[in-house]
PDB file of C-alpha atoms in Angstrom:
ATOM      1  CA  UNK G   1      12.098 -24.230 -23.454  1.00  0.00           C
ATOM      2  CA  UNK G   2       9.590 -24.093 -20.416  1.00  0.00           C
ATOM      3  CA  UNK G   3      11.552 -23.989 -17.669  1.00  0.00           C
ATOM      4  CA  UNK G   4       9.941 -21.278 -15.489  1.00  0.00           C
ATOM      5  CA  UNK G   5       9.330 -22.395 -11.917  1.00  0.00           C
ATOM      6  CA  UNK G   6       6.380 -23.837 -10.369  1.00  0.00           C
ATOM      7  CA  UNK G   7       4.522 -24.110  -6.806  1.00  0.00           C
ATOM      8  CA  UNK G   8       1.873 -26.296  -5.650  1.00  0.00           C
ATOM      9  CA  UNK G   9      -0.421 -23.967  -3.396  1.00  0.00           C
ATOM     10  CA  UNK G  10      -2.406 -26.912  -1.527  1.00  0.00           C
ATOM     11  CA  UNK G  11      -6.138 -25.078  -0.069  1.00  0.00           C
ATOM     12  CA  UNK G  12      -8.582 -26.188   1.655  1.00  0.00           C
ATOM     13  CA  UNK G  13     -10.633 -25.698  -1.337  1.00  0.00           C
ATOM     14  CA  UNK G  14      -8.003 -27.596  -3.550  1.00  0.00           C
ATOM     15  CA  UNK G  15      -4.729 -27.531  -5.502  1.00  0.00           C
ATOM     16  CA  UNK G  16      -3.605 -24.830  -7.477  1.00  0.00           C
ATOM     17  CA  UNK G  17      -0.707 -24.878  -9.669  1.00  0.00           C
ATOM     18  CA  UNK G  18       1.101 -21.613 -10.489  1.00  0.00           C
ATOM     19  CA  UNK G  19       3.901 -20.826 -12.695  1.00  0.00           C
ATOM     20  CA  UNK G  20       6.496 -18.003 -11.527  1.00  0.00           C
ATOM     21  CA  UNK G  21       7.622 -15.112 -13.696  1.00  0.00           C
ATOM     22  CA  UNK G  22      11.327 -15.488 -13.320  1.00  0.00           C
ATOM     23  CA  UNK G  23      12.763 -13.784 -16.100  1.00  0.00           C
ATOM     24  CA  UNK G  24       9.922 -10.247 -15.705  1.00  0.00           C
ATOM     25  CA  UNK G  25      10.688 -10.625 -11.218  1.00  0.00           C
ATOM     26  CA  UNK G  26      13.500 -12.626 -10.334  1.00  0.00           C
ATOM     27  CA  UNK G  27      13.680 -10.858  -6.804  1.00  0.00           C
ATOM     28  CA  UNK G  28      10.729 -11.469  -5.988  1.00  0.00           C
ATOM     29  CA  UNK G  29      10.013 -14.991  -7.339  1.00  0.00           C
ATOM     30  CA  UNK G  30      13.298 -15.698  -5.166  1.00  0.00           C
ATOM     31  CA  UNK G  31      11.614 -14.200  -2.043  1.00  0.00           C
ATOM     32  CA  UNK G  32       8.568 -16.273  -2.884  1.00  0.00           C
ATOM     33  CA  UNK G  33      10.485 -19.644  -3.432  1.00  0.00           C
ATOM     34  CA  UNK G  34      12.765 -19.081  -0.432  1.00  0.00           C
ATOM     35  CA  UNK G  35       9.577 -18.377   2.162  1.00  0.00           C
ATOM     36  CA  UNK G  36       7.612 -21.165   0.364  1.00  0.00           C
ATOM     37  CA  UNK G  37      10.902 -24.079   0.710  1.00  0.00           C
ATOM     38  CA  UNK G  38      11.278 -23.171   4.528  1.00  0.00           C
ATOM     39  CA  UNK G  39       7.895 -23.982   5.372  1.00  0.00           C
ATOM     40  CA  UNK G  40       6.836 -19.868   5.684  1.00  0.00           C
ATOM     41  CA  UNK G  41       3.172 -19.768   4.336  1.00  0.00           C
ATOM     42  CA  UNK G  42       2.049 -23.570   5.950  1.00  0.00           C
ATOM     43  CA  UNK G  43      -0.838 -22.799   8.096  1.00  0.00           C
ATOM     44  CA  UNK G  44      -1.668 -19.501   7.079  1.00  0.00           C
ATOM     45  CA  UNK G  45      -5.138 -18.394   5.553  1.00  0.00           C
ATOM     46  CA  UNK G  46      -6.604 -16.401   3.137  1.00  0.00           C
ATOM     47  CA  UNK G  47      -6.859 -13.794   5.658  1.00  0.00           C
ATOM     48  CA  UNK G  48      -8.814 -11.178   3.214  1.00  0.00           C
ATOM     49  CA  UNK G  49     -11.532 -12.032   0.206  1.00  0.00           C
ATOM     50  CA  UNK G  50     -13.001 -10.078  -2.145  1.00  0.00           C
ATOM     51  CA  UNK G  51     -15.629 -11.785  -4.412  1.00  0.00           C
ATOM     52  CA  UNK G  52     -15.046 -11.260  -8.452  1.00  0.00           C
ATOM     53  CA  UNK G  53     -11.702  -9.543  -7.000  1.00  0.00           C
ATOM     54  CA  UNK G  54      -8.883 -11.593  -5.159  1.00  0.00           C
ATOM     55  CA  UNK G  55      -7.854 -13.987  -2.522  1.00  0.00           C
ATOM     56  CA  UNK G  56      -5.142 -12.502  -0.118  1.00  0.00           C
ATOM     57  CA  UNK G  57      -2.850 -14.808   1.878  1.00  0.00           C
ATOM     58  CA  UNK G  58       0.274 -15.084   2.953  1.00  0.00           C
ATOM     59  CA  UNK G  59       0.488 -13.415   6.444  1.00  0.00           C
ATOM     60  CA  UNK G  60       1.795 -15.762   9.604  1.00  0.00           C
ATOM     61  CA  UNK G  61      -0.513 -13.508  11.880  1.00  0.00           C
ATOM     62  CA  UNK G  62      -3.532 -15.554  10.252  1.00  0.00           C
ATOM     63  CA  UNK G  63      -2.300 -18.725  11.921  1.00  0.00           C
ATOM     64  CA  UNK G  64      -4.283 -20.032  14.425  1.00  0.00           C
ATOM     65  CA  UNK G  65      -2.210 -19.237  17.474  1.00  0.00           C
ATOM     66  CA  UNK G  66      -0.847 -15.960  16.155  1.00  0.00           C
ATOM     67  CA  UNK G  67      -1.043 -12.651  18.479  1.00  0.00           C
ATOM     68  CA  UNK G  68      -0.656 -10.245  15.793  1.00  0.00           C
ATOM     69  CA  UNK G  69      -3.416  -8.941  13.392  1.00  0.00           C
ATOM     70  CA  UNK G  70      -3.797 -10.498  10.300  1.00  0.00           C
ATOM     71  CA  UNK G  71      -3.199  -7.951   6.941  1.00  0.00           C
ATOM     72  CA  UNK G  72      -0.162  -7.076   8.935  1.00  0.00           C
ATOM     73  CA  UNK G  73       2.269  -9.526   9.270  1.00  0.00           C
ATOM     74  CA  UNK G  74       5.368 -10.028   7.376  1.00  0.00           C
ATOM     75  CA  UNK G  75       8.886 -11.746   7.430  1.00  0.00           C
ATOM     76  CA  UNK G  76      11.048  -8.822   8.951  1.00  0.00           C
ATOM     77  CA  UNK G  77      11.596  -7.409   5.869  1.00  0.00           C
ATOM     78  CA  UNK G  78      10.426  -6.446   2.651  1.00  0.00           C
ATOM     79  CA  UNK G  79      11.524  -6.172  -1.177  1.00  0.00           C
ATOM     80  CA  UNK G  80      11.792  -4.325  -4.176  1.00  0.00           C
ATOM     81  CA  UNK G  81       8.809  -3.353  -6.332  1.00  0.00           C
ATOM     82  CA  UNK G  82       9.209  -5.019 -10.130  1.00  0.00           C
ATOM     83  CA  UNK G  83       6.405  -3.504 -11.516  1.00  0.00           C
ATOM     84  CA  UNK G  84       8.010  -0.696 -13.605  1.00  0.00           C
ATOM     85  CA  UNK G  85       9.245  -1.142 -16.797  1.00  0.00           C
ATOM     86  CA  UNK G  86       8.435  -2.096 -20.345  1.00  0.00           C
ATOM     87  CA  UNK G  87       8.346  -5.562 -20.217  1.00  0.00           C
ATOM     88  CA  UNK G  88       6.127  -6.128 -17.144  1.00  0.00           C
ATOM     89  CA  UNK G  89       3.227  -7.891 -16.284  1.00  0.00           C
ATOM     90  CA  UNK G  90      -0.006  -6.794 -15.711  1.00  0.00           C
ATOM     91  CA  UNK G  91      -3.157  -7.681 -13.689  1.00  0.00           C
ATOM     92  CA  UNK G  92      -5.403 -10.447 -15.901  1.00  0.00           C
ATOM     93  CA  UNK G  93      -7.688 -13.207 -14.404  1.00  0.00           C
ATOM     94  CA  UNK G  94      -5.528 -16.133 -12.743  1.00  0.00           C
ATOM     95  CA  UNK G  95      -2.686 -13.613 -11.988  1.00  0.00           C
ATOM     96  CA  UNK G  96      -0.651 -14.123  -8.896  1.00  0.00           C
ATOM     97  CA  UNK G  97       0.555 -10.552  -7.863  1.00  0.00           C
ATOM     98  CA  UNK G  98       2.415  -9.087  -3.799  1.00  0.00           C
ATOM     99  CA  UNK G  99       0.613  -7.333  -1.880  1.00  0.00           C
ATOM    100  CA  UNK G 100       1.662  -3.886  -0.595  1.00  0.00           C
ATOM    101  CA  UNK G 101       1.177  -0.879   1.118  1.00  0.00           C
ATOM    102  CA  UNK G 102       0.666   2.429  -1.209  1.00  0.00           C
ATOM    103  CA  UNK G 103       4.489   3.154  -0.092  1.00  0.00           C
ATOM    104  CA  UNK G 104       6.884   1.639  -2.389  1.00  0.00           C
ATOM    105  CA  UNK G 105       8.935  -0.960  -1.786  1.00  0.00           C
ATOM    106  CA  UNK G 106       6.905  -2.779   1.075  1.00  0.00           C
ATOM    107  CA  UNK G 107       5.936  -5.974  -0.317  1.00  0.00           C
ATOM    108  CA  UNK G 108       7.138  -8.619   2.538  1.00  0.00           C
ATOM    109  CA  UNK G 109       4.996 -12.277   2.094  1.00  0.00           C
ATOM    110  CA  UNK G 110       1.651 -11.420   1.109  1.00  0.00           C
ATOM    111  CA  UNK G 111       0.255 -12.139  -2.212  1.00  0.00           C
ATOM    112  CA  UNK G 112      -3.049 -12.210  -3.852  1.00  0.00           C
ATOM    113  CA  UNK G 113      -4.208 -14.298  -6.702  1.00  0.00           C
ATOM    114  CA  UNK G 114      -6.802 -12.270  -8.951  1.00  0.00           C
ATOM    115  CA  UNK G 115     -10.376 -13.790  -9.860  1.00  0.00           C
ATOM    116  CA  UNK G 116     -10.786 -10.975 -12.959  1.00  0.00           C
ATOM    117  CA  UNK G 117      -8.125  -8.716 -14.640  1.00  0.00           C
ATOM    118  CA  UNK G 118      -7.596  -5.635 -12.309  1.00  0.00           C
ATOM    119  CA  UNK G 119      -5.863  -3.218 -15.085  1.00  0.00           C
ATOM    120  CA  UNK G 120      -6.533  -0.429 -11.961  1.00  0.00           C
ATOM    121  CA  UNK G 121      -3.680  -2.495  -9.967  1.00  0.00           C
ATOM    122  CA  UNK G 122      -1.051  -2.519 -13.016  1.00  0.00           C
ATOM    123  CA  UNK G 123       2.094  -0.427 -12.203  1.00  0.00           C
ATOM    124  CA  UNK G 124       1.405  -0.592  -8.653  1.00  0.00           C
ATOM    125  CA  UNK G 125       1.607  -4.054  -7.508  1.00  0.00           C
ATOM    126  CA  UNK G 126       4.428  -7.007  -9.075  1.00  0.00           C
ATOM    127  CA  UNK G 127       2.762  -9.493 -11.072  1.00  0.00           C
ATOM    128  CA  UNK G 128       5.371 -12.500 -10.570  1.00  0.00           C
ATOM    129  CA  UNK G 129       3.028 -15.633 -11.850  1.00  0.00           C
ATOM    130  CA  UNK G 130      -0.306 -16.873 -12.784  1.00  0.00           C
ATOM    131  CA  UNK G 131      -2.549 -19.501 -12.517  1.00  0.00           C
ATOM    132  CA  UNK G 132      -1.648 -22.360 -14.545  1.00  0.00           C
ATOM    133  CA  UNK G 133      -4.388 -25.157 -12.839  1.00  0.00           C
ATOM    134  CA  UNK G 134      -6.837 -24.197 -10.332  1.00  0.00           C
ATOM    135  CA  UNK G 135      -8.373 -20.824 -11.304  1.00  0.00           C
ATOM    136  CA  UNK G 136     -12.014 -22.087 -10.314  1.00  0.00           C
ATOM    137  CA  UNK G 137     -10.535 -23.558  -6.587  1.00  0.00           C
ATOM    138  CA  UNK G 138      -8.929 -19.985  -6.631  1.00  0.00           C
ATOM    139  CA  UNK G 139     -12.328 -17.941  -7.267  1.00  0.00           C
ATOM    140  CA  UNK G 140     -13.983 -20.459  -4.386  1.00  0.00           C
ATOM    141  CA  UNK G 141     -11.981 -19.615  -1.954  1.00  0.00           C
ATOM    142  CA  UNK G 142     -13.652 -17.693   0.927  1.00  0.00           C
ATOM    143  CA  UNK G 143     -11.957 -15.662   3.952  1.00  0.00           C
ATOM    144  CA  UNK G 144     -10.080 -17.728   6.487  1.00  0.00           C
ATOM    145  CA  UNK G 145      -9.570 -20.534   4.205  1.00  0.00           C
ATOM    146  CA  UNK G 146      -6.883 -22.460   4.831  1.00  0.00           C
ATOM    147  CA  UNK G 147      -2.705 -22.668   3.131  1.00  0.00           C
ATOM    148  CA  UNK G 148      -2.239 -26.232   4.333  1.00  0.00           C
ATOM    149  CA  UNK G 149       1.429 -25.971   2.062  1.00  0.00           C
ATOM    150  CA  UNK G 150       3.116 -24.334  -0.918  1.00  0.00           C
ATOM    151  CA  UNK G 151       5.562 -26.556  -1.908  1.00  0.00           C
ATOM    152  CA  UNK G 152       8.322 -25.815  -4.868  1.00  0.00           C
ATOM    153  CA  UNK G 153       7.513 -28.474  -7.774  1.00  0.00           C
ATOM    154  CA  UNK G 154       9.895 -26.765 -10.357  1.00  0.00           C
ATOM    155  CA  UNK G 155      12.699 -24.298 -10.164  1.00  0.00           C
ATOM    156  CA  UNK G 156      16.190 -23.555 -12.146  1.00  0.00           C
ATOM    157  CA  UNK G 157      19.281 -25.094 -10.968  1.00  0.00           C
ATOM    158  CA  UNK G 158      20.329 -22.173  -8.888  1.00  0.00           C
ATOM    159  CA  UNK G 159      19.750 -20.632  -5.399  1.00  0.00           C
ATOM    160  CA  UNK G 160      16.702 -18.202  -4.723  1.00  0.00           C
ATOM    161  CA  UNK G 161      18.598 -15.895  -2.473  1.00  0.00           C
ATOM    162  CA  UNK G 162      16.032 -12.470  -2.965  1.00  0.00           C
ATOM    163  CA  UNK G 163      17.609  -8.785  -1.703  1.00  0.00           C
ATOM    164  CA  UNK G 164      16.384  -7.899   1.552  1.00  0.00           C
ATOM    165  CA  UNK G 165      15.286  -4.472   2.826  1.00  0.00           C
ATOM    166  CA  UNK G 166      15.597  -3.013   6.020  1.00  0.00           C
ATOM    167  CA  UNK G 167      12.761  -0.403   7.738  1.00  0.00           C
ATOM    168  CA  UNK G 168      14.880   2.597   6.404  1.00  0.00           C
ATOM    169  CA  UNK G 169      14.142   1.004   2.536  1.00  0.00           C
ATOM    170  CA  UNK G 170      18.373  -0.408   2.786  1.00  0.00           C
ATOM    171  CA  UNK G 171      19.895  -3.665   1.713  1.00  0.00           C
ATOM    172  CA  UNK G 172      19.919  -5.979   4.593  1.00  0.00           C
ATOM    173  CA  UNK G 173      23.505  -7.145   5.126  1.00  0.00           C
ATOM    174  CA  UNK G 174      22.336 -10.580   6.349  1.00  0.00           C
ATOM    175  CA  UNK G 175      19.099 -12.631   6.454  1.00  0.00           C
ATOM    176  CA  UNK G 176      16.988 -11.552   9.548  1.00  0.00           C
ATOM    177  CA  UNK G 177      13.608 -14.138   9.217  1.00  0.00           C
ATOM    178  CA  UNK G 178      14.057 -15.935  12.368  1.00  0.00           C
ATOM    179  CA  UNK G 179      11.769 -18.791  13.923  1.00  0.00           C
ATOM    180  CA  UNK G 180      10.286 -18.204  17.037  1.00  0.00           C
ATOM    181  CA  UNK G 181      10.831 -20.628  20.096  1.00  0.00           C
ATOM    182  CA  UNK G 182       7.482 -22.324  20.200  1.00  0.00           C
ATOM    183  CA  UNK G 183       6.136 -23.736  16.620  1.00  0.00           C
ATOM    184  CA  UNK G 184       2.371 -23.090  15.794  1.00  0.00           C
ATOM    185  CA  UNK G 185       0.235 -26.590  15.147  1.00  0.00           C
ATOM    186  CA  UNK G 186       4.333 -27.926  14.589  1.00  0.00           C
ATOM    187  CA  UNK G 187       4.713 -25.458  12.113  1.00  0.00           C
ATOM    188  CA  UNK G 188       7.539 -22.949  12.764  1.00  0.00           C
ATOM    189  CA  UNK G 189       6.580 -19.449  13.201  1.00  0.00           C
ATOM    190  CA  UNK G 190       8.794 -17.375  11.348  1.00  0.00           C
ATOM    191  CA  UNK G 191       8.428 -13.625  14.041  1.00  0.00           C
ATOM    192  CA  UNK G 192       8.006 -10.530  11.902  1.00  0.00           C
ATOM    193  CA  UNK G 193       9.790  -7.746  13.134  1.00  0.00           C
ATOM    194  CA  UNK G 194       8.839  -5.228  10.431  1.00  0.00           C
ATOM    195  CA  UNK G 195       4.856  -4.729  10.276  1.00  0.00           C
ATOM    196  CA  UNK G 196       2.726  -2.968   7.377  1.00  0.00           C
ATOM    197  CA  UNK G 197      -0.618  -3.845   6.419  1.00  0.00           C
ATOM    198  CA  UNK G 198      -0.650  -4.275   2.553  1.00  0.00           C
ATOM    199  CA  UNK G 199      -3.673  -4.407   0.693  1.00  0.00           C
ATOM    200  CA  UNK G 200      -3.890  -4.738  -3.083  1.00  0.00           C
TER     201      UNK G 200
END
């Protein structure tokens, strides 16, 4: 049975439909469904392009408004790598992989989607989906195109809670995304208070 979950990333270039690899990164398929239900990526842009290479998004310093530079914004905290392993996923056209810094563990909210495989990435960046509609919208996009939403169309009947971690690479004890006072184009601004730039 199909049951893995599924997002709607809505561009300004078009839908794309991705389905989430649960079962090979349930951390960080959590992380990306709990950011993506509360609103997190709305706004943002494809802050960093490479032709025949990847689209990079997912940073709330791209938002129009946003004082910090964009490649290094984040939630306030990061996660896990899931890239080790025999039973991981690697880098093929239409995959949907985080973003990091070369440092492990410092994937936050940025993610790329990959126009070609990238076998040079594999083992150093979690694949946690692909491209199920939309690979062609995907391989249009250009730099500062816009996230209008990512909204959850499919998920398991459970919570997406991911494991948090802290600057010294620790389990947070509680969740530390918090909105800032003033919402962005009535978007809330979630204030990063851990900042890496992470580049695939």
């Amino acid at each position: 049975m199909d049951d893995l979950p599924r997002v709607q990333v809505i561009t300004s270039k078009g839908p794309i439909l991705l389905e989430l690899y649960e079962d090979h990164a349930p951390n960080t398929v959590a992380n990306f469904i709990s950011l993506a239900e509360a609103g997190y990526y709305d706004g943002t842009r494809f802050h960093r392009v490479l032709p025949k290479f990847m689209a990079q998004g997912g940073d709330p310093n791209s938002r129009d408004g946003a004082t910090g530079q964009a490649g290094t914004g984040g939630p306030g905290y990061t996660i896990k790598d899931e890239h080790v392993g025999e039973d991981i996923r690697n880098h093929f056209a239409g995959s949907l992989s985080m973003a990091k810094t070369s440092a492990p563990n410092t994937a936050g909210s940025q993610f790329f989607l990959t126009h070609l495989p990238t076998s040079h990435l594999d083992g150093r960046h979690t694949v946690f989906g692909r491209i199920v509609e939309g690979l062609d919208t995907a391989r249009s996009i250009e730099k500062e195109d816009d996230i209008v939403t990512i909204t959850v169309v499919r998920k398991r009947d459970h919570e997406y809670i991911p494991e948090k971690l802290g600057p010294d690479g620790q389990p947070l004890k509680e969740d530390i995304l918090t909105e800032t006072t003033e919402p962005v184009d009535n978007k809330p601004t979630l204030k990063p208070t851990l900042n890496s730039s992470s580049t695939p």
